Short mmCIF file of C-alpha atoms in Angstrom, two decimals:
data_model
loop_
_atom_site.label_atom_id
_atom_site.label_comp_id
_atom_site.label_asym_id
_atom_site.label_seq_id
_atom_site.Cartn_x
_atom_site.Cartn_y
_atom_site.Cartn_z
CA MET A 27 37.71 27.10 12.14
CA SER A 28 37.43 27.33 8.36
CA ALA A 29 34.13 27.45 6.48
CA SER A 30 34.84 24.03 4.96
CA THR A 31 35.01 22.38 8.37
CA SER A 32 32.16 24.32 9.99
CA VAL A 33 29.58 23.39 7.34
CA PRO A 34 28.71 19.68 7.58
CA THR A 35 28.65 17.57 4.43
CA ILE A 36 25.45 15.61 3.90
CA ASP A 37 24.21 13.26 1.19
CA THR A 38 21.30 15.22 -0.30
CA LEU A 39 19.55 18.55 -0.05
CA ILE A 40 16.14 18.80 -1.76
CA HIS A 41 14.68 22.25 -2.32
CA SER A 42 10.97 22.30 -3.09
CA ARG A 43 8.40 24.98 -3.88
CA TRP A 44 6.01 23.36 -1.40
CA ILE A 45 6.44 20.68 1.27
CA ILE A 46 3.61 18.96 3.17
CA PRO A 47 5.16 17.00 6.05
CA VAL A 48 1.78 15.50 7.23
CA ILE A 49 3.07 15.89 10.80
CA PRO A 50 2.45 18.57 11.98
CA GLU A 51 -1.06 18.31 10.53
CA GLN A 52 -2.36 20.68 7.87
CA LYS A 53 0.98 22.42 7.41
CA VAL A 54 2.16 23.53 3.98
CA TYR A 55 5.69 24.95 3.85
CA GLU A 56 6.82 27.15 0.98
CA ASN A 57 10.35 27.43 -0.38
CA CYS A 58 11.76 24.97 2.12
CA SER A 59 14.22 22.10 1.94
CA LEU A 60 14.77 18.62 3.27
CA ALA A 61 18.26 17.69 4.42
CA ILE A 62 18.97 13.97 4.07
CA ASP A 63 21.94 11.98 5.30
CA LYS A 64 22.52 8.23 5.53
CA GLY A 65 18.97 7.56 4.37
CA GLN A 66 17.29 9.68 7.05
CA ILE A 67 15.72 13.12 7.19
CA ILE A 68 17.86 15.33 9.42
CA ALA A 69 16.11 18.67 8.94
CA LEU A 70 13.24 20.53 7.28
CA LEU A 71 14.02 24.24 7.06
CA PRO A 72 13.82 27.31 4.79
CA SER A 73 15.86 26.87 1.62
CA VAL A 74 18.05 29.90 2.24
CA GLU A 75 18.96 28.60 5.67
CA ALA A 76 19.50 25.07 4.37
CA SER A 77 21.97 26.24 1.73
CA ALA A 78 23.96 28.08 4.37
CA ARG A 79 23.89 25.26 6.93
CA TYR A 80 24.75 22.18 4.80
CA ARG A 81 27.17 21.16 2.08
CA PRO A 82 25.28 18.48 0.09
CA GLN A 83 26.95 15.92 -2.15
CA ARG A 84 23.81 16.15 -4.29
CA GLU A 85 21.39 19.05 -4.58
CA VAL A 86 17.89 18.75 -6.09
CA HIS A 87 15.74 21.72 -7.12
CA LEU A 88 12.00 21.11 -7.43
CA ASN A 89 10.83 24.58 -8.38
CA ARG A 90 7.25 23.70 -9.37
CA HIS A 91 6.77 20.68 -7.18
CA LEU A 92 5.08 19.56 -4.01
CA LEU A 93 7.14 17.21 -1.82
CA ILE A 94 5.19 14.77 0.39
CA PRO A 95 5.92 11.60 2.35
CA GLY A 96 6.06 8.52 0.16
CA LEU A 97 2.61 6.95 -0.15
CA ILE A 98 1.77 3.73 1.70
CA ASN A 99 -0.44 1.11 0.06
CA THR A 100 -1.77 -0.97 2.95
CA HIS A 101 -3.38 -3.68 0.85
CA THR A 102 -2.65 -5.06 -2.58
CA HIS A 103 -2.01 -8.25 -4.50
CA ALA A 104 0.92 -7.08 -6.59
CA ALA A 105 1.37 -10.06 -8.90
CA MET A 106 -2.28 -9.91 -9.94
CA SER A 107 -1.29 -6.99 -12.18
CA LEU A 108 -0.79 -9.71 -14.82
CA PHE A 109 -4.55 -10.38 -14.62
CA ARG A 110 -5.42 -6.72 -15.18
CA GLY A 111 -8.50 -6.52 -17.44
CA LEU A 112 -8.91 -10.31 -17.55
CA ALA A 113 -12.47 -10.40 -16.14
CA ASP A 114 -14.01 -6.96 -15.75
CA ASP A 115 -17.57 -5.85 -14.95
CA LEU A 116 -18.50 -8.87 -12.85
CA PRO A 117 -19.69 -9.20 -9.23
CA LEU A 118 -17.13 -10.36 -6.69
CA ALA A 119 -18.27 -13.98 -6.28
CA GLN A 120 -18.50 -14.63 -10.02
CA TRP A 121 -15.26 -12.74 -10.69
CA LEU A 122 -13.40 -14.88 -8.11
CA GLN A 123 -14.96 -18.30 -8.58
CA GLU A 124 -15.35 -18.40 -12.35
CA HIS A 125 -12.35 -16.40 -13.51
CA ILE A 126 -9.64 -15.45 -11.01
CA TRP A 127 -9.36 -18.65 -8.99
CA PRO A 128 -9.20 -20.86 -12.11
CA ALA A 129 -6.60 -18.54 -13.67
CA GLU A 130 -4.53 -18.66 -10.48
CA ARG A 131 -4.63 -22.45 -10.38
CA LYS A 132 -3.42 -22.61 -13.97
CA TRP A 133 -0.82 -19.85 -14.10
CA VAL A 134 0.45 -18.73 -10.71
CA ASP A 135 3.94 -19.88 -9.80
CA ALA A 136 7.10 -18.17 -8.56
CA SER A 137 7.98 -16.77 -12.00
CA PHE A 138 4.47 -15.35 -12.49
CA VAL A 139 4.65 -13.68 -9.08
CA ALA A 140 8.12 -12.26 -9.71
CA ASP A 141 7.13 -10.77 -13.06
CA GLY A 142 3.77 -9.51 -11.83
CA SER A 143 5.30 -7.99 -8.71
CA ARG A 144 7.97 -6.19 -10.73
CA LEU A 145 5.25 -4.73 -12.98
CA ALA A 146 3.23 -3.61 -9.94
CA ILE A 147 6.24 -2.15 -8.11
CA ALA A 148 7.20 -0.17 -11.20
CA GLU A 149 3.67 1.20 -11.42
CA MET A 150 3.59 2.00 -7.70
CA ILE A 151 6.92 3.82 -7.79
CA ARG A 152 5.76 5.88 -10.78
CA SER A 153 2.65 6.94 -8.84
CA GLY A 154 4.45 7.89 -5.62
CA THR A 155 4.11 4.75 -3.50
CA THR A 156 7.18 3.89 -1.43
CA THR A 157 5.71 1.19 0.85
CA PHE A 158 3.22 -1.57 0.05
CA SER A 159 1.65 -4.41 1.97
CA ASP A 160 1.17 -7.42 -0.27
CA GLN A 161 -1.00 -10.46 0.29
CA TYR A 162 -0.35 -13.09 -2.34
CA PHE A 163 1.11 -16.49 -3.11
CA PHE A 164 4.88 -17.05 -3.35
CA PRO A 165 5.65 -14.05 -1.10
CA GLU A 166 9.33 -14.98 -1.20
CA ALA A 167 9.34 -13.98 -4.89
CA THR A 168 7.71 -10.62 -4.14
CA ALA A 169 10.14 -10.05 -1.27
CA GLU A 170 13.10 -10.62 -3.56
CA VAL A 171 11.79 -8.14 -6.15
CA ALA A 172 11.05 -5.53 -3.47
CA ARG A 173 14.51 -6.01 -2.01
CA ASP A 174 16.23 -5.64 -5.37
CA THR A 175 14.20 -2.63 -6.55
CA GLY A 176 14.60 -0.65 -3.32
CA MET A 177 10.94 -0.62 -2.23
CA ARG A 178 9.73 -0.87 1.34
CA ALA A 179 7.38 -3.83 1.68
CA GLU A 180 5.33 -5.86 4.10
CA LEU A 181 4.67 -9.41 2.92
CA ALA A 182 1.40 -10.68 4.36
CA PHE A 183 1.67 -14.37 3.55
CA PRO A 184 -1.72 -15.96 2.72
CA ILE A 185 -3.08 -18.69 4.98
CA ILE A 186 -5.97 -20.79 3.65
CA ASP A 187 -7.16 -24.16 4.89
CA ALA A 188 -7.52 -25.53 1.32
CA PRO A 189 -4.69 -26.16 -1.15
CA THR A 190 -3.38 -23.11 -3.05
CA PRO A 191 -0.74 -22.69 -5.76
CA TRP A 192 1.74 -21.95 -2.94
CA SER A 193 0.72 -24.22 -0.05
CA ARG A 194 -0.88 -27.62 0.61
CA ASP A 195 -2.90 -26.32 3.54
CA ALA A 196 -2.80 -23.77 6.37
CA GLU A 197 -0.07 -25.64 8.23
CA ASP A 198 2.17 -25.62 5.16
CA ALA A 199 1.51 -21.90 4.63
CA LEU A 200 2.43 -21.12 8.23
CA HIS A 201 5.65 -23.13 7.96
CA LYS A 202 6.71 -21.39 4.74
CA GLY A 203 5.63 -17.94 5.87
CA LEU A 204 7.36 -18.09 9.23
CA LYS A 205 10.54 -19.26 7.53
CA LEU A 206 10.32 -16.23 5.23
CA ARG A 207 9.91 -14.05 8.30
CA ASP A 208 13.11 -15.52 9.75
CA ASP A 209 14.93 -14.90 6.47
CA TYR A 210 14.02 -11.18 6.54
CA ARG A 211 14.01 -10.65 10.29
CA THR A 212 16.81 -8.07 10.19
CA HIS A 213 16.05 -6.46 6.84
CA GLU A 214 15.56 -2.71 7.16
CA ARG A 215 12.88 -2.42 4.47
CA ILE A 216 11.02 -5.74 4.37
CA GLY A 217 8.74 -7.24 7.00
CA VAL A 218 6.62 -10.40 7.03
CA VAL A 219 3.21 -10.77 8.71
CA LEU A 220 0.35 -13.27 8.99
CA ALA A 221 -2.58 -13.12 6.55
CA PRO A 222 -5.48 -15.51 7.09
CA HIS A 223 -7.29 -14.95 3.81
CA ALA A 224 -10.93 -14.48 4.83
CA PRO A 225 -13.53 -15.75 7.32
CA TYR A 226 -14.96 -18.16 4.74
CA THR A 227 -11.60 -19.76 3.82
CA VAL A 228 -10.06 -20.20 7.30
CA GLY A 229 -11.59 -22.21 10.15
CA ASP A 230 -11.53 -21.57 13.90
CA GLU A 231 -8.71 -24.03 14.59
CA THR A 232 -6.40 -22.24 12.16
CA LEU A 233 -7.42 -18.80 13.41
CA GLU A 234 -6.71 -19.83 17.02
CA LYS A 235 -3.25 -21.00 15.97
CA ILE A 236 -2.66 -17.70 14.16
CA ALA A 237 -3.71 -15.78 17.27
CA ILE A 238 -1.13 -17.70 19.31
CA TYR A 239 1.66 -16.91 16.82
CA ALA A 240 0.58 -13.27 16.65
CA ASN A 241 0.62 -12.86 20.42
CA GLU A 242 3.74 -14.87 21.22
CA LEU A 243 5.89 -13.58 18.36
CA GLN A 244 4.32 -10.11 18.16
CA ILE A 245 3.48 -10.50 14.48
CA ALA A 246 0.85 -8.33 12.82
CA VAL A 247 -2.19 -9.90 11.13
CA GLN A 248 -4.02 -8.81 7.98
CA MET A 249 -7.35 -10.28 6.82
CA HIS A 250 -10.15 -9.60 4.32
CA LEU A 251 -13.17 -8.81 6.51
CA HIS A 252 -16.76 -7.72 5.89
CA GLU A 253 -15.97 -7.33 2.20
CA THR A 254 -19.62 -7.68 1.17
CA ALA A 255 -23.02 -7.74 2.82
CA GLY A 256 -23.43 -11.31 1.58
CA GLU A 257 -20.29 -12.45 3.41
CA VAL A 258 -21.57 -11.05 6.70
CA GLN A 259 -25.09 -12.42 6.21
CA GLN A 260 -23.83 -15.90 5.42
CA ALA A 261 -21.59 -15.88 8.48
CA GLU A 262 -24.47 -14.83 10.73
CA ALA A 263 -26.76 -17.49 9.23
CA LYS A 264 -24.12 -20.20 9.67
CA THR A 265 -22.65 -19.33 13.08
CA GLY A 266 -24.84 -16.65 14.63
CA GLU A 267 -21.80 -14.33 14.69
CA ARG A 268 -20.59 -11.54 12.48
CA PRO A 269 -17.00 -12.16 11.30
CA LEU A 270 -15.62 -9.37 13.49
CA GLN A 271 -17.30 -10.86 16.57
CA ARG A 272 -15.78 -14.23 15.69
CA LEU A 273 -12.29 -12.73 15.54
CA GLN A 274 -12.84 -11.05 18.89
CA ARG A 275 -13.87 -14.39 20.41
CA LEU A 276 -10.78 -16.09 18.98
CA GLY A 277 -8.41 -13.42 20.33
CA LEU A 278 -7.39 -11.85 17.02
CA LEU A 279 -8.75 -8.32 17.39
CA SER A 280 -5.96 -6.08 18.66
CA PRO A 281 -3.79 -3.13 17.57
CA GLN A 282 -1.85 -5.70 15.49
CA MET A 283 -4.92 -6.43 13.33
CA LEU A 284 -5.52 -4.82 9.94
CA CYS A 285 -9.11 -5.36 8.76
CA VAL A 286 -9.25 -5.10 4.97
CA HIS A 287 -12.36 -3.68 3.26
CA MET A 288 -14.94 -3.40 6.10
CA THR A 289 -17.80 -2.35 3.85
CA GLU A 290 -20.35 -3.51 6.43
CA VAL A 291 -20.09 -1.82 9.84
CA ASN A 292 -22.87 -1.71 12.43
CA ASP A 293 -22.72 -0.22 15.93
CA THR A 294 -21.33 -3.45 17.43
CA ASP A 295 -18.60 -3.62 14.79
CA LEU A 296 -17.72 0.01 15.42
CA SER A 297 -17.35 -0.62 19.15
CA LEU A 298 -15.20 -3.71 18.57
CA LEU A 299 -12.87 -1.84 16.23
CA ARG A 300 -12.56 1.14 18.55
CA GLU A 301 -12.05 -0.87 21.74
CA SER A 302 -9.55 -3.29 20.21
CA GLY A 303 -7.43 -0.66 18.49
CA ALA A 304 -7.62 -2.57 15.21
CA HIS A 305 -6.97 -0.73 11.94
CA VAL A 306 -8.98 -0.62 8.70
CA ALA A 307 -7.60 -0.77 5.15
CA HIS A 308 -10.12 0.99 2.91
CA CYS A 309 -9.98 0.02 -0.80
CA PRO A 310 -12.64 2.27 -2.33
CA ARG A 311 -12.02 1.91 -6.06
CA SER A 312 -11.85 -1.88 -6.02
CA ASN A 313 -14.96 -2.11 -3.86
CA LEU A 314 -16.82 0.26 -6.17
CA LYS A 315 -15.80 -1.63 -9.30
CA LEU A 316 -16.90 -4.98 -7.84
CA ALA A 317 -20.02 -3.40 -6.28
CA SER A 318 -18.87 -4.87 -2.97
CA GLY A 319 -20.18 -2.02 -0.82
CA PHE A 320 -18.92 1.13 0.85
CA CYS A 321 -16.58 1.37 3.80
CA PRO A 322 -17.96 4.15 6.08
CA ALA A 323 -14.53 5.78 6.36
CA ALA A 324 -15.74 9.12 7.73
CA ARG A 325 -17.74 7.42 10.46
CA LEU A 326 -14.77 5.24 11.41
CA LEU A 327 -12.40 8.20 11.51
CA ASP A 328 -14.85 10.21 13.62
CA ALA A 329 -14.91 7.28 16.07
CA GLY A 330 -11.12 7.42 16.42
CA ILE A 331 -10.44 4.30 14.34
CA ASN A 332 -7.34 4.43 12.15
CA VAL A 333 -8.31 4.22 8.48
CA ALA A 334 -5.63 3.74 5.84
CA LEU A 335 -5.95 3.23 2.10
CA GLY A 336 -5.13 0.33 -0.16
CA THR A 337 -5.62 -0.25 -3.86
CA ASP A 338 -6.37 -3.98 -3.71
CA GLY A 339 -4.98 -5.76 -6.76
CA ALA A 340 -4.89 -4.38 -10.29
CA ALA A 341 -7.12 -7.28 -11.36
CA SER A 342 -10.03 -5.71 -9.48
CA ASN A 343 -8.95 -2.07 -9.49
CA ASN A 344 -7.07 -1.92 -12.78
CA GLY A 345 -4.65 0.60 -11.28
CA LEU A 346 -2.35 1.08 -8.28
CA ASP A 347 -2.53 4.87 -8.03
CA LEU A 348 -2.93 5.85 -4.38
CA LEU A 349 -3.55 9.51 -5.18
CA ALA A 350 -6.53 8.41 -7.28
CA GLU A 351 -7.57 6.25 -4.33
CA ALA A 352 -7.37 9.24 -1.97
CA ASN A 353 -9.50 11.29 -4.33
CA THR A 354 -12.14 8.54 -4.53
CA ALA A 355 -12.09 7.97 -0.77
CA SER A 356 -12.67 11.65 -0.06
CA LEU A 357 -15.50 12.00 -2.58
CA LEU A 358 -17.12 8.76 -1.44
CA ALA A 359 -17.00 9.81 2.22
CA LYS A 360 -18.78 13.06 1.36
CA ALA A 361 -21.46 11.30 -0.68
CA LEU A 362 -22.14 8.59 1.91
CA SER A 363 -22.31 10.99 4.85
CA GLY A 364 -24.14 13.78 3.06
CA ASP A 365 -21.48 16.09 4.47
CA ALA A 366 -19.20 17.99 2.10
CA SER A 367 -16.68 18.49 4.90
CA ALA A 368 -16.23 14.73 5.47
CA MET A 369 -12.72 13.36 4.87
CA PRO A 370 -11.16 16.66 3.78
CA ALA A 371 -7.99 16.79 1.72
CA HIS A 372 -5.60 16.68 4.68
CA GLN A 373 -7.34 13.59 6.07
CA ALA A 374 -7.27 11.89 2.67
CA LEU A 375 -3.52 12.50 2.43
CA ALA A 376 -3.01 11.24 5.99
CA SER A 377 -4.83 8.03 5.04
CA THR A 378 -2.22 7.38 2.35
CA THR A 379 0.76 8.27 4.56
CA ILE A 380 0.87 8.36 8.36
CA ASN A 381 -2.31 6.33 8.83
CA GLY A 382 -0.85 3.66 6.57
CA ALA A 383 2.36 3.67 8.57
CA ARG A 384 0.38 3.25 11.78
CA ALA A 385 -1.64 0.40 10.28
CA LEU A 386 1.58 -1.42 9.34
CA GLY A 387 3.31 -0.65 12.64
CA ILE A 388 6.08 1.45 11.05
CA SER A 389 5.04 5.00 11.99
CA ASP A 390 8.37 5.46 13.78
CA VAL A 391 10.11 4.85 10.44
CA THR A 392 7.99 6.48 7.74
CA GLY A 393 4.67 8.18 6.96
CA SER A 394 5.70 11.80 7.61
CA LEU A 395 8.60 14.14 6.87
CA GLU A 396 10.10 14.44 10.34
CA PRO A 397 13.75 14.49 11.36
CA GLY A 398 14.86 11.00 12.33
CA LYS A 399 12.51 9.24 9.93
CA SER A 400 13.49 7.46 6.74
CA ALA A 401 13.73 9.66 3.67
CA ASP A 402 10.76 8.10 1.88
CA LEU A 403 9.53 10.88 -0.42
CA ALA A 404 7.48 11.64 -3.50
CA ALA A 405 7.60 14.81 -5.59
CA ILE A 406 4.54 15.87 -7.60
CA HIS A 407 4.72 18.44 -10.39
CA LEU A 408 2.01 21.08 -9.93
CA GLY A 409 2.98 23.39 -12.77
CA GLU A 410 0.70 21.97 -15.45
CA LEU A 411 -2.40 23.64 -16.89
CA GLU A 412 -4.73 21.31 -14.99
CA GLN A 413 -3.45 22.59 -11.62
CA GLN A 414 -3.87 26.30 -12.37
CA PRO A 415 -4.50 28.59 -10.65
CA LEU A 416 -2.93 27.04 -7.59
CA HIS A 417 -4.67 28.47 -4.53
CA ASP A 418 -3.96 25.48 -2.27
CA PRO A 419 -1.37 22.77 -3.16
CA LEU A 420 -2.95 20.25 -0.77
CA SER A 421 -6.36 20.70 -2.37
CA GLN A 422 -4.84 20.40 -5.85
CA LEU A 423 -2.99 17.25 -4.82
CA ILE A 424 -6.13 15.40 -3.75
CA TYR A 425 -8.73 16.83 -6.11
CA THR A 426 -6.78 17.37 -9.36
CA ALA A 427 -3.48 15.51 -9.23
CA SER A 428 -2.85 11.85 -9.96
CA GLY A 429 0.06 9.47 -9.90
CA GLN A 430 0.95 10.54 -13.43
CA ARG A 431 2.14 13.87 -11.96
CA VAL A 432 4.73 12.16 -9.74
CA THR A 433 8.21 12.92 -11.07
CA ASP A 434 10.66 11.76 -8.38
CA VAL A 435 10.62 9.15 -5.62
CA TRP A 436 13.09 8.21 -2.87
CA VAL A 437 13.07 5.31 -0.39
CA ALA A 438 15.49 5.51 2.53
CA GLY A 439 17.28 8.31 0.70
CA ARG A 440 17.84 6.25 -2.45
CA GLN A 441 16.24 7.70 -5.56
CA LEU A 442 14.05 5.18 -7.39
CA LEU A 443 12.40 7.58 -9.86
CA ARG A 444 13.93 10.63 -11.55
CA ASP A 445 11.95 12.81 -13.96
CA ARG A 446 9.46 9.92 -14.42
CA GLY A 447 12.28 7.50 -15.27
CA LEU A 448 12.69 4.32 -13.22
CA LEU A 449 16.20 3.94 -11.83
CA THR A 450 16.10 0.41 -10.39
CA ILE A 451 13.77 -1.31 -12.88
CA ASN A 452 14.17 -1.89 -16.62
CA GLU A 453 10.85 -0.55 -17.90
CA ALA A 454 11.13 -2.06 -21.38
CA GLU A 455 11.87 -5.49 -19.93
CA VAL A 456 8.89 -5.28 -17.55
CA ILE A 457 6.56 -4.39 -20.43
CA GLN A 458 7.95 -7.20 -22.57
CA ARG A 459 7.43 -9.77 -19.82
CA ALA A 460 3.86 -8.55 -19.24
CA ARG A 461 3.11 -8.94 -22.94
CA GLN A 462 4.52 -12.46 -22.93
CA TRP A 463 2.26 -13.39 -20.01
CA ARG A 464 -0.72 -11.87 -21.80
CA ALA A 465 -0.01 -14.01 -24.87
CA ARG A 466 0.43 -17.13 -22.74
CA ILE A 467 -2.77 -16.58 -20.76
CA ALA A 468 -4.72 -15.82 -23.94
CA GLY A 469 -3.29 -18.90 -25.67
CA LEU A 470 -1.55 -16.81 -28.33
CA PRO A 471 1.89 -17.38 -29.86
CA ASP A 472 4.55 -14.95 -28.66
CA ALA A 473 4.50 -13.33 -32.07
CA GLU A 474 1.01 -11.99 -31.30
CA GLN A 475 2.03 -10.10 -28.17
#
């Protein structure tokens, strides 16, 4: 047999100075390569061996880079990027009721969501995110942008009893959202799940109906929960139950449930989360900026509860950088617990990768660099002055790196970012559309963009 027939041809071979696969845990491989074919990882092996074993159609050399699984943003409101900086330095209730909700009623439509989602997806790709879970109006517009740009996405369609820019009421939202789920039922990168907005915007009757859909159709559920102490106190004063207890009573707490924020957790809450198998989406930077409270991530992780990270929307976070989020989450866990070993670097990275995949129910597809999984990858340049000397690439990733160091991104083997340049999005056009929206919202003529 000739050499040409004995060496298999594959799509891509990526050689990297360092690779952190996340699974196995706390492993850092040096001078190794990922072999990719038909969108999947087929091997992780030493570079010398990889070059001898495979004949790639494309070969990538990342000589000063760290290669990690693509980051997973478990909670955001992508289109709200167009409200970035609109109403800063305000508490949550005032921010929502006096600024964001009125702006949404006036401006949010399918075109707003499409433009805002494209801006957010571009930002997420450039900071290493390959999967995001979005909870916002007109999810069909976000789905279309995600589909066309190559991102992996979960659309958590919002369900609120009152009228919204997208739906007349909860029944209308369910009808539209379930139709969207049918439209994308077989799509390999896009899923659709249920998202009752919050305990104070959705009544028991609607939540019971959502629980039935979730159980019968095996659909995941995402909900803002225990976002502030005030929310929990008002619920207890009104019903005698904490929101988490109410969800348990209504049959919604399960491994399909993603509890977003969870800044207030007592012993009863901890037991309910652990026993139900529900997941938590921790959004530290948004919660800090709105002074909403602190999710006790280290305590939850120690109790065996899966904690993943989300950015929330850029209107309350001002950025969608998950590496910055991991840094904040780790530092916050140490400060809250009084333990410098709380949420170490490897756990912070896991919370942006495999934990996020588990929270979204896609850990068999992505979240780690294992053969058989989708080739969702991010490469981070660690050769700059700010990363020197480099004793530990994992430590440098969490404690010194940021999304601005991400140079290359792949989703399902397709490259979306090369040398910081977007390959599936027209950056100039995205910026121009954002400036037009800014002028419109500010009441300025287009000439004053």
